[in-house]
Coordinates of N, CA and C in Angstrom, one line a residue:
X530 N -13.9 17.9 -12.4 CA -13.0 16.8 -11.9 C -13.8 16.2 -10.7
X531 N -13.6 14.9 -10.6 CA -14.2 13.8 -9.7 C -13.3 13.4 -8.8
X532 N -13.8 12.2 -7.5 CA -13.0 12.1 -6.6 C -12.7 11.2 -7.0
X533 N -13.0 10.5 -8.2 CA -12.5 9.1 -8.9 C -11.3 9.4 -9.2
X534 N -11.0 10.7 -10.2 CA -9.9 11.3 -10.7 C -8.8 11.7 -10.1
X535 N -9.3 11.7 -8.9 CA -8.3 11.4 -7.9 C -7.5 10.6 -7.6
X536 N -8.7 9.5 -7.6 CA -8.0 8.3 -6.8 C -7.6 7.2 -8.1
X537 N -7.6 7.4 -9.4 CA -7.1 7.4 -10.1 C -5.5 7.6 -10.4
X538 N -5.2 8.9 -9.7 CA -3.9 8.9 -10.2 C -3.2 8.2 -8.9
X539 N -3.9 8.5 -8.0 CA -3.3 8.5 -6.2 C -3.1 7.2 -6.3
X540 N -3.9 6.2 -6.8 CA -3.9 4.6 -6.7 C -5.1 4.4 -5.0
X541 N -5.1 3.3 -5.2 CA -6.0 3.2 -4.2 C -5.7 2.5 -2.8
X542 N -4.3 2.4 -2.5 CA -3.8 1.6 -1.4 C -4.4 2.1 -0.1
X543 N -4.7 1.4 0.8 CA -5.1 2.0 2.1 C -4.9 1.4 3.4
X544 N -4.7 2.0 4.3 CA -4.1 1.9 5.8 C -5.3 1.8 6.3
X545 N -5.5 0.4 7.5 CA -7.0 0.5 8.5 C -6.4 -0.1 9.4
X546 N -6.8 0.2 10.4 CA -6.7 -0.3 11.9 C -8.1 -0.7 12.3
X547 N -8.1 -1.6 13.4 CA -9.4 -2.1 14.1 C -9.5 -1.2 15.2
X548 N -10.9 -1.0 15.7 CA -11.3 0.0 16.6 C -10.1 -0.5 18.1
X549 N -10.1 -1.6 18.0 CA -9.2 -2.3 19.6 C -7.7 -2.6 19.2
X550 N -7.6 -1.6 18.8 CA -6.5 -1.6 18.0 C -5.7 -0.5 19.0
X551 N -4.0 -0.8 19.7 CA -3.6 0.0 20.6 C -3.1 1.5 19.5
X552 N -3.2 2.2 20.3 CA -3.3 3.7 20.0 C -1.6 3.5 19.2
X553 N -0.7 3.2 20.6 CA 0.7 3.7 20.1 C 1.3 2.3 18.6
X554 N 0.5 1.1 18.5 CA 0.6 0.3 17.0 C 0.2 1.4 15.9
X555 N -1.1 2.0 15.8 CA -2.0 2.9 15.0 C -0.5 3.8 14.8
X556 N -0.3 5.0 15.9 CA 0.8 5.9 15.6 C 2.2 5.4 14.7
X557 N 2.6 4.1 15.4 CA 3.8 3.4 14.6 C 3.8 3.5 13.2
X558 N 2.2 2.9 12.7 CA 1.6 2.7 11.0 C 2.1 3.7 10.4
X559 N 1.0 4.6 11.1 CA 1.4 6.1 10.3 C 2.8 6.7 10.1
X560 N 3.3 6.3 10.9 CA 5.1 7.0 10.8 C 5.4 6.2 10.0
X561 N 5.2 4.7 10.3 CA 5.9 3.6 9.2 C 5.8 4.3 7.8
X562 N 4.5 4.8 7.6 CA 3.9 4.9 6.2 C 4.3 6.6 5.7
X563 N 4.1 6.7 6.8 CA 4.3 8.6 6.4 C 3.3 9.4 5.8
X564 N 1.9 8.9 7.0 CA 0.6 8.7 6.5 C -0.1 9.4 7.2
X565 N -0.9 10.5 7.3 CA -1.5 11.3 8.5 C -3.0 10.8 8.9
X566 N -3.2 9.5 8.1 CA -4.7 9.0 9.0 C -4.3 7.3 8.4
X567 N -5.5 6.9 9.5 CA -5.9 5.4 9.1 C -7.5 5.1 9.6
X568 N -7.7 4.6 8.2 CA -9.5 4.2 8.2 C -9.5 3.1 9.7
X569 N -10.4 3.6 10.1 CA -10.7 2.3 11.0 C -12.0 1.6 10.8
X570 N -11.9 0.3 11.2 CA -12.8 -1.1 10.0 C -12.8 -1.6 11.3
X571 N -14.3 -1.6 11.3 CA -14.4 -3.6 12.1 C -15.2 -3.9 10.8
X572 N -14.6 -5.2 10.8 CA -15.0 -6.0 9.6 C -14.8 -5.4 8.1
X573 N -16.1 -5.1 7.4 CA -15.9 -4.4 6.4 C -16.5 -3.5 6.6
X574 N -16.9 -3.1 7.7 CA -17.4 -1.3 7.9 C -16.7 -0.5 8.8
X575 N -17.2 0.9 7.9 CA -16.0 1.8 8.3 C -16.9 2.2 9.3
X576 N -15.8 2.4 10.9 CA -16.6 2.7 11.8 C -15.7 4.5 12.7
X577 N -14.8 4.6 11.8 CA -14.7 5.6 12.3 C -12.7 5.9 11.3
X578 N -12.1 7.3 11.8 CA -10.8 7.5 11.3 C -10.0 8.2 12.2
X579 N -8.9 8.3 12.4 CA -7.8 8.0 13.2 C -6.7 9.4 12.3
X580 N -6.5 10.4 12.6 CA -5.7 11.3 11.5 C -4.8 11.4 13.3
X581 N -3.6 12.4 12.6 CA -2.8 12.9 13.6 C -3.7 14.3 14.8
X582 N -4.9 14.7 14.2 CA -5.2 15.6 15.1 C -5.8 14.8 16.4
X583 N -6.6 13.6 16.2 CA -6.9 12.7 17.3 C -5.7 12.5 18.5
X584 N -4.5 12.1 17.5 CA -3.6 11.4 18.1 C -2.8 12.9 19.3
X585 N -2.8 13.6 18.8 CA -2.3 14.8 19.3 C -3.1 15.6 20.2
X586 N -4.1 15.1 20.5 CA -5.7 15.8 21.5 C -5.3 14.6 22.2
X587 N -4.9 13.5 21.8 CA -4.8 11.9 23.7 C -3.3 12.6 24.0
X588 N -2.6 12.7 22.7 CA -1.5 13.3 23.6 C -1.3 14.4 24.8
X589 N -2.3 15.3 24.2 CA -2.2 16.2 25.4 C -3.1 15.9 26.5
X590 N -4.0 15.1 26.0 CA -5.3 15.0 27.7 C -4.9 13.8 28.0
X591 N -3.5 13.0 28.0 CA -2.9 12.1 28.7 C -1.3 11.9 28.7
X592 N -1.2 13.8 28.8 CA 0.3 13.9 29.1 C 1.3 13.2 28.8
X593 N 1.5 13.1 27.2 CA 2.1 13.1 26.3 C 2.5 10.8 26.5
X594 N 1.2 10.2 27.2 CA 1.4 9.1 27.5 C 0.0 8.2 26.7
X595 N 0.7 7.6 25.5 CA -0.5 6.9 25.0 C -0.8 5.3 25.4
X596 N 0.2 4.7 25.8 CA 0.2 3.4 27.0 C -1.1 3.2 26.9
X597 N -2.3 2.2 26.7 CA -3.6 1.6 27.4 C -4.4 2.4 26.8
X598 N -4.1 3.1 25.9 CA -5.3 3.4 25.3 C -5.3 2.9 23.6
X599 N -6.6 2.7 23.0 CA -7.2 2.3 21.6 C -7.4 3.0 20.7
X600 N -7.6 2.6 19.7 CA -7.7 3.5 18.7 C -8.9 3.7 19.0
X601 N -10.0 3.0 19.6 CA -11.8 3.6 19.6 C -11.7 4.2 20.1
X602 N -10.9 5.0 21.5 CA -11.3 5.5 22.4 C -11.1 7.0 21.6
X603 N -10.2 7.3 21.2 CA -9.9 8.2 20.4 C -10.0 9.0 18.8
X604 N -10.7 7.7 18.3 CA -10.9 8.3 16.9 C -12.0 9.3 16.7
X605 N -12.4 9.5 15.3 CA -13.2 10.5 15.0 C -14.3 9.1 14.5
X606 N -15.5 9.2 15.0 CA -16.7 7.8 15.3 C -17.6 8.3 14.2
X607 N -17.4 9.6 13.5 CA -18.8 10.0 12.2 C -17.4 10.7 11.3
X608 N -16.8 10.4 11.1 CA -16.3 11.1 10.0 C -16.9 11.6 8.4
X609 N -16.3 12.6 8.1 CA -17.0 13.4 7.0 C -16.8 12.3 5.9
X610 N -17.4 11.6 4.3 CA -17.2 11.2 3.6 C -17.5 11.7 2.6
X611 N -17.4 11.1 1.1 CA -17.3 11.3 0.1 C -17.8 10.0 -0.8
X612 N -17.9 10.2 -2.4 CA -18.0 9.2 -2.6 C -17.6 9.5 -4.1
X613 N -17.2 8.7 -5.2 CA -16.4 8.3 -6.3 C -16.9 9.6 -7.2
X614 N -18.4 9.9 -7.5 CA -18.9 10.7 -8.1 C -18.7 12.5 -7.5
X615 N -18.6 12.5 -6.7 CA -18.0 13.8 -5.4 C -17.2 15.0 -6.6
X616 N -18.0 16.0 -6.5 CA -17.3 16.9 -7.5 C -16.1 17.5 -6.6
X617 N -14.6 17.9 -7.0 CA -13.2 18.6 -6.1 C -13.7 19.6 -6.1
X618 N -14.9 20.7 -6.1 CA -15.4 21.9 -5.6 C -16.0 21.5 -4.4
X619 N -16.8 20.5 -4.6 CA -18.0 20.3 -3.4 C -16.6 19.7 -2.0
X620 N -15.4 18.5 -2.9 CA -15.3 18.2 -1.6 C -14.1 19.3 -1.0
X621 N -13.5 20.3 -1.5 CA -13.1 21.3 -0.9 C -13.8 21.8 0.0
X622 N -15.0 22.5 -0.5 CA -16.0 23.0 0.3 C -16.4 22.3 1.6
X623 N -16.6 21.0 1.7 CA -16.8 20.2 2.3 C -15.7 19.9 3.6
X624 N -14.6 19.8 2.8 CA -13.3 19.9 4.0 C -12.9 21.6 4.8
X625 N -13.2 22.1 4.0 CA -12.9 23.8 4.4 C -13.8 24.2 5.6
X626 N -15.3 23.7 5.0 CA -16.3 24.1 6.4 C -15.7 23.3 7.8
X627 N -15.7 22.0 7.5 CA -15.9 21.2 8.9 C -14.4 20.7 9.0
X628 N -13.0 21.5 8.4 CA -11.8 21.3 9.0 C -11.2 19.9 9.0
X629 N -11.8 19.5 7.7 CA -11.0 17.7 7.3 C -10.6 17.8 6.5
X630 N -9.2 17.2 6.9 CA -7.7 16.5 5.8 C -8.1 15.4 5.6
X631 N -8.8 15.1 5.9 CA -8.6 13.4 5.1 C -10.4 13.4 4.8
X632 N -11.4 12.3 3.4 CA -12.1 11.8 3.6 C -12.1 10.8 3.3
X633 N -12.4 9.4 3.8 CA -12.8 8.7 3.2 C -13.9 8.7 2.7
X634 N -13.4 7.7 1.3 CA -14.0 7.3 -0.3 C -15.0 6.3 -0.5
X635 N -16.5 6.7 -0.1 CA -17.5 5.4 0.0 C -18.4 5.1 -1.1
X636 N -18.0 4.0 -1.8 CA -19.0 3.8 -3.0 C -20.2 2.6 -2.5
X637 N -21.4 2.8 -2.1 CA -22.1 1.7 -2.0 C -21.8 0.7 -0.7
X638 N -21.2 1.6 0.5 CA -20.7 1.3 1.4 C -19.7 0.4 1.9
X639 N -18.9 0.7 0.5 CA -17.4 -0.2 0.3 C -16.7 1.0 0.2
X640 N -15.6 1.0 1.4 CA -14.2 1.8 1.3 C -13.6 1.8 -0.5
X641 N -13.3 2.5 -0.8 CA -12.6 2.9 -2.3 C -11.0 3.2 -1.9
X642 N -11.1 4.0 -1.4 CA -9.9 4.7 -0.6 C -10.3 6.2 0.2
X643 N -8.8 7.2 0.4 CA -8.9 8.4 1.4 C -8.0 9.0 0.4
X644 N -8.8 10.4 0.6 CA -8.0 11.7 -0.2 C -7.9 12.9 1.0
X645 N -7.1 13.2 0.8 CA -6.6 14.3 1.4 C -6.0 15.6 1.1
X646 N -6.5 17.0 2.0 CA -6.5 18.4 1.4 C -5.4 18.2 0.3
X647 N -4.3 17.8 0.6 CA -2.8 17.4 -0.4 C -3.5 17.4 -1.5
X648 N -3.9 15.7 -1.6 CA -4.5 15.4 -3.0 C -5.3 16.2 -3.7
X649 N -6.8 16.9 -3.0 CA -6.9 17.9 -3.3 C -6.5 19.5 -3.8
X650 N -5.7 19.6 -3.4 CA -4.8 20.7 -3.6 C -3.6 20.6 -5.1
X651 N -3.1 19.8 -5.0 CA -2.5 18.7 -6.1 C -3.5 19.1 -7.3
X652 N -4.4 18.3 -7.2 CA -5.4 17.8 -8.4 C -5.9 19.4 -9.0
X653 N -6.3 20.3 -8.3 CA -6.1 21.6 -8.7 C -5.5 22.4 -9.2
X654 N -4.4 22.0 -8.5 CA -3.4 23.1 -9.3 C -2.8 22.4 -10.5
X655 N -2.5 21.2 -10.8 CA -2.3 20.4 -12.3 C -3.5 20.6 -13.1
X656 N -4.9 20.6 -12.4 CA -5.7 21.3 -13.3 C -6.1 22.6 -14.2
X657 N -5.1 23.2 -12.8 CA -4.7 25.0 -13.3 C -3.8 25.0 -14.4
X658 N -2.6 24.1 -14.0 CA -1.5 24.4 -14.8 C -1.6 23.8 -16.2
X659 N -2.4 22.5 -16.6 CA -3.2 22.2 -17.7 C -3.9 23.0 -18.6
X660 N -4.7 24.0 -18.1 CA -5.3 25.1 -18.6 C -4.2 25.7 -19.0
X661 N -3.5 26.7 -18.0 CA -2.9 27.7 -18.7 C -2.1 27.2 -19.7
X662 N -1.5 25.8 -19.6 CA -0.8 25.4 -20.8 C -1.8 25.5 -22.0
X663 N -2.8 25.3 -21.9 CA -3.7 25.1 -23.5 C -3.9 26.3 -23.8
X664 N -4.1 27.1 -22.7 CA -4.6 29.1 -23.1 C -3.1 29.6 -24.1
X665 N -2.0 29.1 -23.4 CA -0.7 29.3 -24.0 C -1.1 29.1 -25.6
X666 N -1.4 27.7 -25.5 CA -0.9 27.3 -26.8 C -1.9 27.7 -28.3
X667 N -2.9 28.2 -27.5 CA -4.2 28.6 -28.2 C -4.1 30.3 -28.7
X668 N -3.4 30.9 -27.7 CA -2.7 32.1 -27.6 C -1.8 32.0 -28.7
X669 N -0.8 31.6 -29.0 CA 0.5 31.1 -29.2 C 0.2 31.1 -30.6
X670 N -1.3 30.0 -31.3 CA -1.4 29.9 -32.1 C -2.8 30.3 -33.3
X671 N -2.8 32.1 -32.3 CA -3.8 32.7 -32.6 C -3.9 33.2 -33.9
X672 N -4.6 32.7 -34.8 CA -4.7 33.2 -36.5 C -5.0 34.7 -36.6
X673 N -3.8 34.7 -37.8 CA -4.0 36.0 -38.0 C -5.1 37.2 -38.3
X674 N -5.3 38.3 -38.4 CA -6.2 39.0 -38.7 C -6.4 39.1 -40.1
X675 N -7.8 38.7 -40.9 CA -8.1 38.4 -42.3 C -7.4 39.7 -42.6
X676 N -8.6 40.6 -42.1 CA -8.6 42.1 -42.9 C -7.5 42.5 -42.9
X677 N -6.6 42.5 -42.2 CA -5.6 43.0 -41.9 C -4.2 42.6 -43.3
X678 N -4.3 41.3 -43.2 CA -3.3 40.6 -44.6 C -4.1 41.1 -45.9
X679 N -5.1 41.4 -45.5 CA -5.9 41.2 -47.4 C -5.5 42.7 -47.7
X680 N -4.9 43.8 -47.2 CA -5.0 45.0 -47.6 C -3.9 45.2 -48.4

């Protein structure tokens, strides 16, 4: 499975804020949306992402006061990426080592969309549960033993 296959089922809608973009607008989005990141874009390049762990590190190193601060000042400026052909092993592995819920999805240095552990996690276990349904039914519809009837 691919990260296309993902974003296949997920659809491709996506949330971006601009780097001068106020911190507590950015936080509003995400509640609006019920969304735990937003790509941040100047222009059409991705220059960085904005998840709840960002927002929750200004919260505490400015005492629970986000007033006058940006989304640049705070985001994550290299975020981990991916891109359409991205095997769901590699990008588990990939989010497991370096601790990311969210990647943005770069084909040819056009945003695609953002998947997250969720989706990930998701896409897995329907993968699981797919399987065992076919082991079922393969099980289920296991032909008899020749030698056994011919006696």
């Amino acid at each position: 499975m691919k990260v296309r296959d993902i974003l296949r089922v997920k659809g491709s809608t996506l949330f971006t804020v601009a780097p001068d973009t106020a911190l507590q607008t950015a936080v509003l989005v995400m509640s609006e949306h019920d969304i735990g990141s937003l790509v941040v874009m100047e222009y059409d390049k991705l220059v960085g992402i904005l998840t709840f762990r960002e927002v929750i590190a200004a919260l505490a190193k400015h005492h629970g006061k986000l007033e006058g601060l940006q989304v640049s000042s705070v985001m994550n400026q290299k975020p981990l990426t991916c891109n359409m052909e991205t095997e769901i092993d590699e990008v588990r592995r990939m989010m497991l080592v370096d601790h990311a819920r969210y990647l943005p999805v770069v084909d040819q240095k056009m945003l695609m969309g953002v998947i997250s552990f969720y989706d990930v996690a998701k896409s897995v276990v329907e993968a699981q549960d797919f399987e065992n349904t076919m082991l079922k039914a393969y099980i289920r519809d296991w032909p008899e033993d020749t030698e056994k009837t011919a006696s």
